[in-house]
Amino acid sequence: MNKKRALDYIQKNTIIGIKAGHQRLEFLEIWMVVVQNRIFARSWGLAERSWYHTFLKDSAGEIQCGETIYPIKAIIPEDISDLTAEINQAYLTKYNSDHNIKYSQGIIQEKHIAKTMEFIILE
């Protein structure tokens, strides 16, 4: 099953490629976490021209897990408030090396929590 391979890859790797919408030609490398067998990411830069804002206008995209590219749909999950603590913990647990700690502490702050998206693999 494609989804299981993608989830395994995301859990084992710190940097995942993402392409938002149909306009981008190259993958951007971002942090992703898996919570309850679902894929989540938060915008770090908060810029208007970010993957996050592109997905708000066009939910289609792709994630790259090694050599495999998966088509995805990006959504703001309805149950996001129920998952926030778990997503925060997933970031703190996964990105806990010395150089990542200040960023994992930052990405669990409210301004980044507000920019959380879920990626659904289309099969």
PDB file of C-alpha atoms in Angstrom:
ATOM      1  CA  MET A   1       0.000   0.000   0.000  1.00  0.00           C
ATOM      2  CA  ASN A   2       1.385   3.390  -1.023  1.00  0.00           C
ATOM      3  CA  LYS A   3       0.171   5.225   2.052  1.00  0.00           C
ATOM      4  CA  LYS A   4       1.953   2.897   4.470  1.00  0.00           C
ATOM      5  CA  ARG A   5       5.263   3.282   2.601  1.00  0.00           C
ATOM      6  CA  ALA A   6       4.884   7.068   2.638  1.00  0.00           C
ATOM      7  CA  LEU A   7       4.046   7.130   6.360  1.00  0.00           C
ATOM      8  CA  ASP A   8       7.067   4.925   7.127  1.00  0.00           C
ATOM      9  CA  TYR A   9       9.335   7.177   5.077  1.00  0.00           C
ATOM     10  CA  ILE A  10       8.056  10.352   6.738  1.00  0.00           C
ATOM     11  CA  GLN A  11       8.492   8.847  10.203  1.00  0.00           C
ATOM     12  CA  LYS A  12      12.090   7.806   9.449  1.00  0.00           C
ATOM     13  CA  ASN A  13      13.272  10.919   7.584  1.00  0.00           C
ATOM     14  CA  THR A  14      13.488  14.487   8.821  1.00  0.00           C
ATOM     15  CA  ILE A  15      13.257  16.321   5.488  1.00  0.00           C
ATOM     16  CA  ILE A  16      10.451  15.607   3.023  1.00  0.00           C
ATOM     17  CA  GLY A  17       9.951  17.172  -0.394  1.00  0.00           C
ATOM     18  CA  ILE A  18       6.718  19.020  -1.097  1.00  0.00           C
ATOM     19  CA  LYS A  19       5.294  20.680  -4.171  1.00  0.00           C
ATOM     20  CA  ALA A  20       2.239  22.889  -3.641  1.00  0.00           C
ATOM     21  CA  GLY A  21      -0.246  23.552  -6.421  1.00  0.00           C
ATOM     22  CA  HIS A  22       0.459  23.171 -10.126  1.00  0.00           C
ATOM     23  CA  GLN A  23       2.832  26.111 -10.677  1.00  0.00           C
ATOM     24  CA  ARG A  24       5.954  24.986  -8.815  1.00  0.00           C
ATOM     25  CA  LEU A  25       8.594  23.089 -10.730  1.00  0.00           C
ATOM     26  CA  GLU A  26      10.795  21.945  -7.852  1.00  0.00           C
ATOM     27  CA  PHE A  27      10.221  20.311  -4.502  1.00  0.00           C
ATOM     28  CA  LEU A  28      10.728  22.344  -1.350  1.00  0.00           C
ATOM     29  CA  GLU A  29      12.147  20.466   1.637  1.00  0.00           C
ATOM     30  CA  ILE A  30      10.116  20.804   4.827  1.00  0.00           C
ATOM     31  CA  TRP A  31       9.473  19.041   8.123  1.00  0.00           C
ATOM     32  CA  MET A  32       6.517  16.656   8.343  1.00  0.00           C
ATOM     33  CA  VAL A  33       5.188  14.517  11.154  1.00  0.00           C
ATOM     34  CA  VAL A  34       2.842  11.549  11.346  1.00  0.00           C
ATOM     35  CA  VAL A  35       0.095  11.541  13.969  1.00  0.00           C
ATOM     36  CA  GLN A  36      -2.627   8.878  14.072  1.00  0.00           C
ATOM     37  CA  ASN A  37      -1.461   7.613  10.653  1.00  0.00           C
ATOM     38  CA  ARG A  38      -2.033  11.076   9.186  1.00  0.00           C
ATOM     39  CA  ILE A  39       0.562  13.458   7.713  1.00  0.00           C
ATOM     40  CA  PHE A  40       0.926  17.016   9.027  1.00  0.00           C
ATOM     41  CA  ALA A  41       3.202  19.978   8.393  1.00  0.00           C
ATOM     42  CA  ARG A  42       3.412  23.532   9.644  1.00  0.00           C
ATOM     43  CA  SER A  43       4.619  26.583   7.828  1.00  0.00           C
ATOM     44  CA  TRP A  44       7.815  27.966   9.298  1.00  0.00           C
ATOM     45  CA  GLY A  45       8.302  31.106   7.228  1.00  0.00           C
ATOM     46  CA  LEU A  46       4.683  32.295   7.286  1.00  0.00           C
ATOM     47  CA  ALA A  47       5.262  34.168   3.990  1.00  0.00           C
ATOM     48  CA  GLU A  48       2.423  34.997   1.601  1.00  0.00           C
ATOM     49  CA  ARG A  49       4.236  33.133  -1.182  1.00  0.00           C
ATOM     50  CA  SER A  50       4.627  29.910   0.775  1.00  0.00           C
ATOM     51  CA  TRP A  51       3.572  26.330   0.204  1.00  0.00           C
ATOM     52  CA  TYR A  52       0.911  26.872   2.874  1.00  0.00           C
ATOM     53  CA  HIS A  53      -0.757  29.802   1.102  1.00  0.00           C
ATOM     54  CA  THR A  54      -0.451  28.061  -2.270  1.00  0.00           C
ATOM     55  CA  PHE A  55      -2.345  25.077  -0.855  1.00  0.00           C
ATOM     56  CA  LEU A  56      -5.088  27.371   0.458  1.00  0.00           C
ATOM     57  CA  LYS A  57      -5.731  28.424  -3.159  1.00  0.00           C
ATOM     58  CA  ASP A  58      -5.100  25.022  -4.783  1.00  0.00           C
ATOM     59  CA  SER A  59      -5.206  21.914  -2.593  1.00  0.00           C
ATOM     60  CA  ALA A  60      -3.432  19.697  -5.147  1.00  0.00           C
ATOM     61  CA  GLY A  61       0.220  18.871  -4.746  1.00  0.00           C
ATOM     62  CA  GLU A  62       2.850  16.190  -4.309  1.00  0.00           C
ATOM     63  CA  ILE A  63       5.172  14.889  -1.643  1.00  0.00           C
ATOM     64  CA  GLN A  64       8.466  13.218  -2.424  1.00  0.00           C
ATOM     65  CA  CYS A  65       9.567  10.315  -0.270  1.00  0.00           C
ATOM     66  CA  GLY A  66      12.963   9.300  -1.596  1.00  0.00           C
ATOM     67  CA  GLU A  67      12.465   8.350  -5.226  1.00  0.00           C
ATOM     68  CA  THR A  68       8.694   7.999  -4.898  1.00  0.00           C
ATOM     69  CA  ILE A  69       6.322  10.883  -5.572  1.00  0.00           C
ATOM     70  CA  TYR A  70       2.811  10.779  -4.145  1.00  0.00           C
ATOM     71  CA  PRO A  71      -0.064  12.980  -5.304  1.00  0.00           C
ATOM     72  CA  ILE A  72      -1.688  14.677  -2.324  1.00  0.00           C
ATOM     73  CA  LYS A  73      -4.545  16.893  -1.325  1.00  0.00           C
ATOM     74  CA  ALA A  74      -3.833  19.476   1.379  1.00  0.00           C
ATOM     75  CA  ILE A  75      -6.548  20.349   3.880  1.00  0.00           C
ATOM     76  CA  ILE A  76      -7.050  22.165   7.151  1.00  0.00           C
ATOM     77  CA  PRO A  77      -8.447  19.303   9.238  1.00  0.00           C
ATOM     78  CA  GLU A  78     -11.694  19.893  11.095  1.00  0.00           C
ATOM     79  CA  ASP A  79     -10.311  18.139  14.176  1.00  0.00           C
ATOM     80  CA  ILE A  80      -7.088  20.168  14.279  1.00  0.00           C
ATOM     81  CA  SER A  81      -7.686  21.520  17.790  1.00  0.00           C
ATOM     82  CA  ASP A  82      -8.062  17.941  19.072  1.00  0.00           C
ATOM     83  CA  LEU A  83      -4.738  16.972  17.456  1.00  0.00           C
ATOM     84  CA  THR A  84      -2.596  20.015  18.282  1.00  0.00           C
ATOM     85  CA  ALA A  85      -0.978  18.610  21.442  1.00  0.00           C
ATOM     86  CA  GLU A  86      -0.160  15.348  19.673  1.00  0.00           C
ATOM     87  CA  ILE A  87       1.289  17.169  16.651  1.00  0.00           C
ATOM     88  CA  ASN A  88       3.366  19.381  18.968  1.00  0.00           C
ATOM     89  CA  GLN A  89       4.758  16.310  20.699  1.00  0.00           C
ATOM     90  CA  ALA A  90       5.492  14.637  17.360  1.00  0.00           C
ATOM     91  CA  TYR A  91       7.590  17.659  16.308  1.00  0.00           C
ATOM     92  CA  LEU A  92       9.459  17.752  19.636  1.00  0.00           C
ATOM     93  CA  THR A  93      10.148  14.019  19.510  1.00  0.00           C
ATOM     94  CA  LYS A  94      11.181  13.788  15.863  1.00  0.00           C
ATOM     95  CA  TYR A  95      13.225  16.981  15.591  1.00  0.00           C
ATOM     96  CA  ASN A  96      15.215  16.710  18.819  1.00  0.00           C
ATOM     97  CA  SER A  97      18.828  16.914  17.618  1.00  0.00           C
ATOM     98  CA  ASP A  98      20.967  19.809  18.822  1.00  0.00           C
ATOM     99  CA  HIS A  99      20.593  22.047  15.770  1.00  0.00           C
ATOM    100  CA  ASN A 100      16.838  21.347  15.440  1.00  0.00           C
ATOM    101  CA  ILE A 101      15.754  21.963  19.040  1.00  0.00           C
ATOM    102  CA  LYS A 102      15.273  25.735  18.739  1.00  0.00           C
ATOM    103  CA  TYR A 103      13.184  25.217  15.590  1.00  0.00           C
ATOM    104  CA  SER A 104      11.079  22.414  17.057  1.00  0.00           C
ATOM    105  CA  GLN A 105      10.448  24.628  20.098  1.00  0.00           C
ATOM    106  CA  GLY A 106       9.461  27.428  17.709  1.00  0.00           C
ATOM    107  CA  ILE A 107       7.168  25.395  15.475  1.00  0.00           C
ATOM    108  CA  ILE A 108       4.945  24.503  18.430  1.00  0.00           C
ATOM    109  CA  GLN A 109       4.204  28.199  19.076  1.00  0.00           C
ATOM    110  CA  GLU A 110       0.742  29.556  18.264  1.00  0.00           C
ATOM    111  CA  LYS A 111       1.686  31.433  15.069  1.00  0.00           C
ATOM    112  CA  HIS A 112       2.937  28.163  13.547  1.00  0.00           C
ATOM    113  CA  ILE A 113       0.169  26.015  15.022  1.00  0.00           C
ATOM    114  CA  ALA A 114      -2.272  28.274  13.152  1.00  0.00           C
ATOM    115  CA  LYS A 115      -0.533  27.258   9.893  1.00  0.00           C
ATOM    116  CA  THR A 116      -0.938  23.484  10.278  1.00  0.00           C
ATOM    117  CA  MET A 117      -2.007  21.456   7.265  1.00  0.00           C
ATOM    118  CA  GLU A 118      -2.791  17.820   6.684  1.00  0.00           C
ATOM    119  CA  PHE A 119      -1.695  16.026   3.535  1.00  0.00           C
ATOM    120  CA  ILE A 120      -3.893  13.238   2.234  1.00  0.00           C
ATOM    121  CA  ILE A 121      -2.277  10.804  -0.186  1.00  0.00           C
ATOM    122  CA  LEU A 122      -4.486  10.196  -3.211  1.00  0.00           C
ATOM    123  CA  GLU A 123      -4.543   6.558  -4.255  1.00  0.00           C
TER     124      GLU A 123
END
